[in-house]
Amino acid sequence: MMKHDDPGATTVLHRNGSAVAEPSTVEDVFDDTYREKEGPKPPRRVVWRNVILMSMLHAGAVYALFLLPSASAATLAWSFICFMISALGVTAGAHRLWSHRSYKASLPLRMFLATANSMAFQNDIYEWARDHRVHHKYSETDADPHNAVRGFFFSHIGWLLVRKHPDVIEKGRKLELGDLRADKVVMFQRKYYKMSVVLMCFVVPTMVPWLLWEESLWLAYFIPGLLRYTIVLNATWLVNSAAHMWGNRPYDGNINPRENRFVTFSAIGEGFHNYHHTFPYDYATSEFGCKLNFTTCFIDFMCFLGLAEERKKVPREMVMARAQRTGDGSHRSG
Ligand code: ST9
Ligand code: ZN
Ligand code: ZN
């Protein structure tokens, strides 16, 4: 696999319109010096508690599908709003802000994103960002938490049902995570994570329809609560599974991650995964700005409001040169 381009060439868009080249300090760039240990792999140790909980969650979500025709339009609209809030907590929050530091966010925005992130219930931001940096640095190896070489099921959900490969933990412990520890919002969310999840992922989505338009508690729990949570989880996991398997590789044909339109749509802009692994520090995770990319629109809007700044963007010439040099020939500039 190829080593990624020097992140020092990133352009930072300042609010006054100026663009300045600044180096990235985050350990999210592929390390081609790592070698998997030789000999037999450690045995797979299934965590049955997770298997049971995930099976129950998915069974509950399938049941919730049958309840959909009985739900009011307001409940369906609220479920969509909860989907978007949780999704932004992952995409604009845990992913683009905290894992990659691809832009800067003010305190009120970070508080919103951390709250939204608890609604998504995907491990706390610190753990999510740590695992995600290991994923980028050791992609498709034993040290990648959801190593896609182990197949669709493992990279989608299986990795949450077994103990981690020791290399994930060994390499993860060596990562520089001082920026996350220094962020009071991240550490606050970590400290009160369980409580915040109960409140944001289940209580708030259930209580709002019940209190405001007298939806039944049963429907309100199963649709904006359980079903919405399960859809957000699967949309996120598709980035690890489908977008590491199916699609074009316009920027780097030597790596597994791909451009996958279906994933881009369901994960509000996170399916441009060949681009993203090639240029992990780009705040848009894509060459094409807001196109099919609601998360980028959201970050741009936050900048417009003065709540975010310093978006990192890869210069166009560098993208073109990289596509020519290592792409699979499918690059289109529109
Ligand atoms: C979930 C996460 O779903 C989803 C993440 C997806 C990422 C996607 C990325 C794609 C790009 C972005 C796209 C976004 C699109 C969004 C679209 C939205 C519409 N480094 O973990 P343990 C240490 S979660 C360093 O127990 P086991 C750890 O600190 C779903 N250290 O490992 C601990 O140390 P100590 C809900 C590490 O025992 C020790 O190791 N949550 C690292 O192997 C043991 O840690 C669940 O289902 C590291 N990387 O268990 C819970 N990792 O003891 C699932 C670990 O000192 N998790 N350590 O504190 C678990 O139950 C367990 O983690 C396990 C592994 C069973 C999976
Ligand atoms: Zn990936
Ligand atoms: Zn990433």
Tab-separated table of N, CA and C in Angstrom, residues 146-214:
chain	number	residue	atom	x	y	z
A	146	HIS	N	-11.637	-2.784	12.720
A	146	HIS	CA	-12.621	-3.454	11.858
A	146	HIS	C	-12.005	-3.789	10.507
A	147	ASN	N	-10.875	-4.436	10.571
A	147	ASN	CA	-10.115	-4.886	9.410
A	147	ASN	C	-11.005	-5.539	8.338
A	148	ALA	N	-11.181	-4.833	7.212
A	148	ALA	CA	-12.116	-5.316	6.187
A	148	ALA	C	-11.599	-6.553	5.454
A	149	VAL	N	-10.314	-6.864	5.608
A	149	VAL	CA	-9.772	-8.090	5.002
A	149	VAL	C	-10.442	-9.317	5.641
A	150	ARG	N	-10.977	-9.153	6.855
A	150	ARG	CA	-11.645	-10.271	7.529
A	150	ARG	C	-13.095	-10.450	7.066
A	151	GLY	N	-13.518	-9.701	6.053
A	151	GLY	CA	-14.825	-9.931	5.439
A	151	GLY	C	-15.880	-8.913	5.841
A	152	PHE	N	-17.016	-8.976	5.084
A	152	PHE	CA	-18.092	-7.994	5.279
A	152	PHE	C	-18.635	-8.057	6.707
A	153	PHE	N	-18.953	-9.267	7.178
A	153	PHE	CA	-19.614	-9.377	8.477
A	153	PHE	C	-18.713	-8.833	9.590
A	154	PHE	N	-17.438	-9.203	9.553
A	154	PHE	CA	-16.538	-8.735	10.615
A	154	PHE	C	-16.427	-7.212	10.613
A	155	SER	N	-16.225	-6.617	9.420
A	155	SER	CA	-16.011	-5.163	9.397
A	155	SER	C	-17.311	-4.400	9.658
A	156	HIS	N	-18.440	-5.052	9.417
A	156	HIS	CA	-19.720	-4.370	9.638
A	156	HIS	C	-20.089	-4.395	11.127
A	157	ILE	N	-20.292	-5.597	11.666
A	157	ILE	CA	-20.745	-5.694	13.065
A	157	ILE	C	-19.915	-6.684	13.882
A	158	GLY	N	-19.315	-7.657	13.194
A	158	GLY	CA	-18.619	-8.742	13.896
A	158	GLY	C	-17.546	-8.253	14.865
A	159	TRP	N	-16.858	-7.159	14.482
A	159	TRP	CA	-15.764	-6.662	15.326
A	159	TRP	C	-16.252	-6.202	16.698
A	160	LEU	N	-17.568	-5.916	16.822
A	160	LEU	CA	-18.132	-5.505	18.118
A	160	LEU	C	-18.613	-6.704	18.935
A	161	LEU	N	-18.472	-7.892	18.360
A	161	LEU	CA	-18.977	-9.097	19.027
A	161	LEU	C	-17.852	-9.996	19.518
A	162	VAL	N	-16.606	-9.609	19.274
A	162	VAL	CA	-15.448	-10.424	19.697
A	162	VAL	C	-14.412	-9.522	20.379
A	163	ARG	N	-13.494	-10.158	21.121
A	163	ARG	CA	-12.391	-9.390	21.727
A	163	ARG	C	-11.491	-8.861	20.610
A	164	LYS	N	-10.884	-7.702	20.872
A	164	LYS	CA	-10.051	-7.080	19.840
A	164	LYS	C	-8.751	-7.855	19.617
A	165	HIS	N	-8.211	-7.768	18.406
A	165	HIS	CA	-6.878	-8.315	18.155
A	165	HIS	C	-5.892	-7.535	19.034
A	166	PRO	N	-4.935	-8.232	19.685
A	166	PRO	CA	-4.002	-7.537	20.598
A	166	PRO	C	-3.269	-6.367	19.935
A	167	ASP	N	-3.030	-6.448	18.618
A	167	ASP	CA	-2.307	-5.354	17.946
A	167	ASP	C	-3.105	-4.050	17.925
A	168	VAL	N	-4.444	-4.161	17.932
A	168	VAL	CA	-5.274	-2.948	17.954
A	168	VAL	C	-4.976	-2.186	19.241
A	169	ILE	N	-4.942	-2.938	20.338
A	169	ILE	CA	-4.739	-2.303	21.646
A	169	ILE	C	-3.290	-1.828	21.777
A	170	GLU	N	-2.352	-2.688	21.341
A	170	GLU	CA	-0.923	-2.323	21.437
A	170	GLU	C	-0.636	-1.043	20.640
A	171	LYS	N	-1.105	-1.000	19.403
A	171	LYS	CA	-0.834	0.183	18.560
A	171	LYS	C	-1.635	1.392	19.034
A	172	GLY	N	-2.873	1.126	19.476
A	172	GLY	CA	-3.724	2.219	19.966
A	172	GLY	C	-3.102	2.912	21.173
A	173	ARG	N	-2.460	2.120	22.029
A	173	ARG	CA	-1.858	2.705	23.251
A	173	ARG	C	-0.689	3.624	22.920
A	174	LYS	N	-0.116	3.454	21.740
A	174	LYS	CA	1.030	4.302	21.361
A	174	LYS	C	0.596	5.590	20.658
A	175	LEU	N	-0.679	5.697	20.372
A	175	LEU	CA	-1.139	6.899	19.653
A	175	LEU	C	-1.089	8.133	20.548
A	176	GLU	N	-0.839	9.262	19.926
A	176	GLU	CA	-0.872	10.542	20.635
A	176	GLU	C	-2.333	11.012	20.699
A	177	LEU	N	-2.904	11.008	21.921
A	177	LEU	CA	-4.316	11.396	22.068
A	177	LEU	C	-4.476	12.591	23.005
A	178	GLY	N	-3.361	13.324	23.194
A	178	GLY	CA	-3.364	14.460	24.124
A	178	GLY	C	-4.431	15.491	23.783
A	179	ASP	N	-4.691	15.684	22.482
A	179	ASP	CA	-5.698	16.671	22.078
A	179	ASP	C	-7.088	16.290	22.597
A	180	LEU	N	-7.377	14.978	22.621
A	180	LEU	CA	-8.689	14.539	23.103
A	180	LEU	C	-8.774	14.686	24.621
A	181	ARG	N	-7.675	14.330	25.295
A	181	ARG	CA	-7.675	14.455	26.765
A	181	ARG	C	-7.773	15.918	27.195
A	182	ALA	N	-7.252	16.815	26.349
A	182	ALA	CA	-7.267	18.245	26.707
A	182	ALA	C	-8.621	18.896	26.430
A	183	ASP	N	-9.503	18.183	25.727
A	183	ASP	CA	-10.798	18.764	25.378
A	183	ASP	C	-11.808	18.435	26.482
A	184	LYS	N	-12.186	19.462	27.225
A	184	LYS	CA	-13.062	19.253	28.398
A	184	LYS	C	-14.419	18.660	27.999
A	185	VAL	N	-14.901	19.011	26.810
A	185	VAL	CA	-16.202	18.489	26.365
A	185	VAL	C	-16.094	16.970	26.147
A	186	VAL	N	-14.988	16.543	25.537
A	186	VAL	CA	-14.777	15.106	25.288
A	186	VAL	C	-14.699	14.352	26.616
A	187	MET	N	-13.947	14.890	27.560
A	187	MET	CA	-13.760	14.189	28.826
A	187	MET	C	-15.042	14.213	29.672
A	188	PHE	N	-15.810	15.279	29.556
A	188	PHE	CA	-17.086	15.357	30.280
A	188	PHE	C	-18.039	14.293	29.733
A	189	GLN	N	-18.108	14.202	28.400
A	189	GLN	CA	-19.003	13.203	27.807
A	189	GLN	C	-18.568	11.794	28.227
A	190	ARG	N	-17.261	11.566	28.272
A	190	ARG	CA	-16.745	10.239	28.652
A	190	ARG	C	-17.134	9.911	30.102
A	191	LYS	N	-17.011	10.924	30.978
A	191	LYS	CA	-17.301	10.712	32.399
A	191	LYS	C	-18.781	10.361	32.623
A	192	TYR	N	-19.658	11.041	31.905
A	192	TYR	CA	-21.097	10.825	32.123
A	192	TYR	C	-21.725	10.078	30.949
A	193	TYR	N	-20.933	9.224	30.294
A	193	TYR	CA	-21.392	8.627	29.044
A	193	TYR	C	-22.681	7.814	29.191
A	194	LYS	N	-22.693	6.890	30.182
A	194	LYS	CA	-23.868	5.997	30.299
A	194	LYS	C	-25.146	6.804	30.509
A	195	MET	N	-25.059	7.759	31.434
A	195	MET	CA	-26.236	8.563	31.730
A	195	MET	C	-26.679	9.351	30.482
A	196	SER	N	-25.698	9.913	29.773
A	196	SER	CA	-26.039	10.725	28.595
A	196	SER	C	-26.665	9.873	27.498
A	197	VAL	N	-26.244	8.616	27.387
A	197	VAL	CA	-26.831	7.727	26.375
A	197	VAL	C	-28.273	7.373	26.730
A	198	VAL	N	-28.505	7.031	27.978
A	198	VAL	CA	-29.869	6.688	28.389
A	198	VAL	C	-30.797	7.863	28.068
A	199	LEU	N	-30.314	9.054	28.411
A	199	LEU	CA	-31.132	10.248	28.210
A	199	LEU	C	-31.318	10.569	26.719
A	200	MET	N	-30.192	10.672	25.989
A	200	MET	CA	-30.252	11.180	24.613
A	200	MET	C	-30.669	10.124	23.587
A	201	CYS	N	-30.256	8.875	23.801
A	201	CYS	CA	-30.549	7.856	22.775
A	201	CYS	C	-31.940	7.256	22.976
A	202	PHE	N	-32.401	7.213	24.234
A	202	PHE	CA	-33.678	6.531	24.483
A	202	PHE	C	-34.759	7.430	25.111
A	203	VAL	N	-34.417	8.139	26.212
A	203	VAL	CA	-35.470	8.894	26.914
A	203	VAL	C	-35.993	10.059	26.063
A	204	VAL	N	-35.099	10.909	25.573
A	204	VAL	CA	-35.552	12.082	24.797
A	204	VAL	C	-36.319	11.654	23.534
A	205	PRO	N	-35.780	10.747	22.699
A	205	PRO	CA	-36.548	10.354	21.498
A	205	PRO	C	-37.922	9.781	21.826
A	206	THR	N	-38.054	9.124	22.989
A	206	THR	CA	-39.343	8.523	23.356
A	206	THR	C	-40.300	9.548	23.965
A	207	MET	N	-39.768	10.408	24.823
A	207	MET	CA	-40.649	11.307	25.584
A	207	MET	C	-41.222	12.446	24.733
A	208	VAL	N	-40.446	12.950	23.782
A	208	VAL	CA	-40.921	14.107	22.994
A	208	VAL	C	-42.248	13.802	22.288
A	209	PRO	N	-42.375	12.704	21.522
A	209	PRO	CA	-43.667	12.441	20.868
A	209	PRO	C	-44.791	12.164	21.867
A	210	TRP	N	-44.436	11.548	22.964
A	210	TRP	CA	-45.455	11.218	23.981
A	210	TRP	C	-45.994	12.498	24.631
A	211	LEU	N	-45.061	13.405	24.981
A	211	LEU	CA	-45.474	14.629	25.678
A	211	LEU	C	-46.100	15.659	24.733
A	212	LEU	N	-45.510	15.804	23.531
A	212	LEU	CA	-45.937	16.909	22.670
A	212	LEU	C	-47.126	16.604	21.772
A	213	TRP	N	-47.272	15.367	21.297
A	213	TRP	CA	-48.457	15.100	20.445
A	213	TRP	C	-49.116	13.753	20.784
A	214	GLU	N	-48.901	13.345	22.028
A	214	GLU	CA	-49.632	12.208	22.594
A	214	GLU	C	-49.500	10.913	21.792
